[in-house]
Amino acid sequence: MAKGKEARVMIILECTTCVRKSENQKSPGISRYISQKNRHNTPSRLELKKFCPYCYKHTIHVEIKK
């Protein structure tokens, strides 16, 4: 039995604030989290509020392409 596309996929969440900072000046790094999402339930890009250790606060992290 062959399986089709799997429903759960690995995604990378990246801090939006750190990305903007790195364009203008040197930043210590960009915060990234690895997570999973169900492709059937959430077909659009995922946005979550996560803690950024470089900004020292909770910021919006968005899904990026691999």
Coordinates of N, CA and C in Angstrom, one line a residue:
M1 N 0.8 -1.2 0.0 CA 0.0 0.0 0.0 C 0.9 1.2 0.0
A2 N 0.7 2.0 -1.0 CA 1.5 3.3 -1.1 C 0.8 4.4 -0.4
K3 N 1.6 5.2 0.3 CA 1.1 6.4 1.0 C 1.2 7.6 0.1
G4 N 0.3 8.5 0.2 CA 0.4 9.8 -0.5 C 1.2 10.7 0.3
K5 N 1.0 12.0 0.1 CA 1.7 13.0 0.9 C 1.4 12.9 2.3
E6 N 2.4 12.9 3.2 CA 2.1 12.8 4.6 C 1.4 14.1 5.1
A7 N 0.5 14.0 6.1 CA -0.2 15.1 6.6 C 0.6 16.0 7.5
R8 N 1.5 15.4 8.3 CA 2.4 16.2 9.2 C 3.7 16.4 8.5
V9 N 4.1 17.7 8.5 CA 5.4 18.1 7.9 C 6.2 18.9 8.9
M10 N 7.5 18.8 8.8 CA 8.4 19.6 9.6 C 8.5 21.0 9.1
I11 N 8.4 22.0 9.9 CA 8.5 23.4 9.5 C 9.5 24.1 10.4
I12 N 10.0 25.3 9.9 CA 11.0 26.1 10.6 C 10.3 27.5 10.9
L13 N 10.3 27.9 12.1 CA 9.7 29.2 12.5 C 10.9 30.1 12.8
E14 N 10.8 31.3 12.2 CA 11.9 32.3 12.3 C 11.3 33.6 12.9
C15 N 12.1 34.2 13.7 CA 11.7 35.5 14.4 C 11.7 36.6 13.3
T16 N 10.6 37.4 13.3 CA 10.4 38.5 12.3 C 11.2 39.7 12.8
T17 N 11.4 39.9 14.1 CA 12.1 41.1 14.6 C 13.6 41.0 14.3
C18 N 14.2 39.8 14.5 CA 15.6 39.6 14.3 C 16.0 39.8 12.9
V19 N 15.1 39.3 12.0 CA 15.4 39.4 10.5 C 15.5 40.9 10.1
R20 N 14.6 41.7 10.6 CA 14.6 43.2 10.3 C 15.8 43.8 10.9
K21 N 16.2 43.5 12.1 CA 17.4 44.1 12.7 C 18.7 43.7 11.9
S22 N 18.8 42.5 11.4 CA 20.0 42.1 10.8 C 20.2 42.8 9.4
E23 N 19.2 43.3 8.8 CA 19.3 44.1 7.6 C 20.0 45.4 7.9
N24 N 19.7 46.1 9.0 CA 20.2 47.4 9.3 C 21.6 47.3 10.0
Q25 N 21.7 46.4 10.9 CA 22.9 46.4 11.8 C 23.3 44.9 12.1
K26 N 24.4 44.7 12.7 CA 24.8 43.4 13.1 C 24.0 42.9 14.3
S27 N 23.4 41.7 14.2 CA 22.7 41.1 15.3 C 23.4 39.9 15.7
P28 N 23.2 39.5 17.0 CA 23.9 38.3 17.5 C 23.5 37.0 16.8
G29 N 22.3 37.0 16.2 CA 21.7 35.8 15.5 C 20.3 35.9 15.2
I30 N 19.7 34.9 14.6 CA 18.3 34.9 14.3 C 17.7 33.7 15.0
S31 N 16.6 33.9 15.8 CA 16.0 32.9 16.5 C 15.2 32.0 15.6
R32 N 15.4 30.7 15.6 CA 14.6 29.7 14.8 C 14.2 28.5 15.7
Y33 N 12.9 28.1 15.5 CA 12.4 26.9 16.1 C 12.0 25.9 15.1
I34 N 12.1 24.6 15.4 CA 11.6 23.6 14.5 C 10.3 23.0 15.1
S35 N 9.3 22.8 14.3 CA 8.0 22.3 14.8 C 7.4 21.5 13.7
Q36 N 6.2 21.0 14.0 CA 5.4 20.2 13.0 C 4.1 20.8 12.8
K37 N 3.5 20.7 11.7 CA 2.1 21.1 11.5 C 1.4 20.1 10.6
N38 N 0.1 20.1 10.7 CA -0.7 19.3 9.8 C -1.1 20.0 8.6
R39 N -0.7 19.6 7.5 CA -0.9 20.2 6.2 C -2.4 20.4 5.8
H40 N -3.2 19.4 6.2 CA -4.6 19.4 5.9 C -5.4 20.5 6.7
N41 N -5.0 20.6 8.0 CA -5.7 21.6 8.9 C -5.2 23.0 8.7
T42 N -3.9 23.2 8.4 CA -3.4 24.6 8.3 C -2.6 24.7 7.0
P43 N -3.3 24.9 5.9 CA -2.6 25.0 4.6 C -1.8 26.3 4.5
S44 N -2.2 27.3 5.2 CA -1.5 28.6 5.0 C -0.2 28.6 6.0
R45 N 0.6 29.7 5.8 CA 1.8 29.8 6.7 C 1.4 30.0 8.1
L46 N 2.2 29.3 9.0 CA 1.9 29.4 10.4 C 2.6 30.6 11.1
E47 N 1.9 31.2 12.0 CA 2.5 32.3 12.8 C 2.3 32.1 14.3
L48 N 3.3 32.0 15.1 CA 3.2 31.8 16.5 C 4.0 32.8 17.3
K49 N 3.5 33.1 18.5 CA 4.3 34.0 19.4 C 5.2 33.1 20.2
K50 N 6.5 33.2 20.0 CA 7.5 32.4 20.8 C 8.5 33.4 21.4
F51 N 9.3 32.8 22.3 CA 10.3 33.6 23.0 C 11.6 33.7 22.1
C52 N 12.1 34.9 21.9 CA 13.3 35.1 21.1 C 14.4 35.4 22.1
P53 N 15.4 34.5 22.2 CA 16.5 34.7 23.1 C 17.5 35.9 22.7
Y54 N 17.4 36.3 21.5 CA 18.2 37.4 21.0 C 17.6 38.8 21.3
C55 N 16.2 38.8 21.2 CA 15.5 40.1 21.5 C 15.1 40.1 23.0
Y56 N 15.2 39.0 23.7 CA 14.8 38.9 25.1 C 13.3 39.3 25.4
K57 N 12.4 38.8 24.4 CA 11.0 39.0 24.6 C 10.3 38.1 23.7
H58 N 8.9 38.0 23.9 CA 8.1 37.2 23.0 C 7.8 38.0 21.7
T59 N 8.1 37.3 20.6 CA 7.9 38.0 19.3 C 7.1 37.0 18.4
I60 N 6.7 37.5 17.2 CA 6.0 36.7 16.3 C 7.0 35.9 15.4
H61 N 6.9 34.6 15.4 CA 7.7 33.8 14.5 C 6.9 33.2 13.4
V62 N 7.4 33.3 12.2 CA 6.6 32.9 11.0 C 7.3 31.7 10.3
E63 N 6.6 30.9 9.6 CA 7.1 29.8 8.9 C 7.9 30.2 7.7
I64 N 9.0 29.6 7.5 CA 9.9 29.9 6.3 C 10.0 28.6 5.5
K65 N 10.5 28.8 4.3 CA 10.8 27.7 3.4 C 12.1 27.1 3.8
K66 N 12.3 25.8 3.5 CA 13.6 25.2 3.8 C 14.6 25.4 2.8

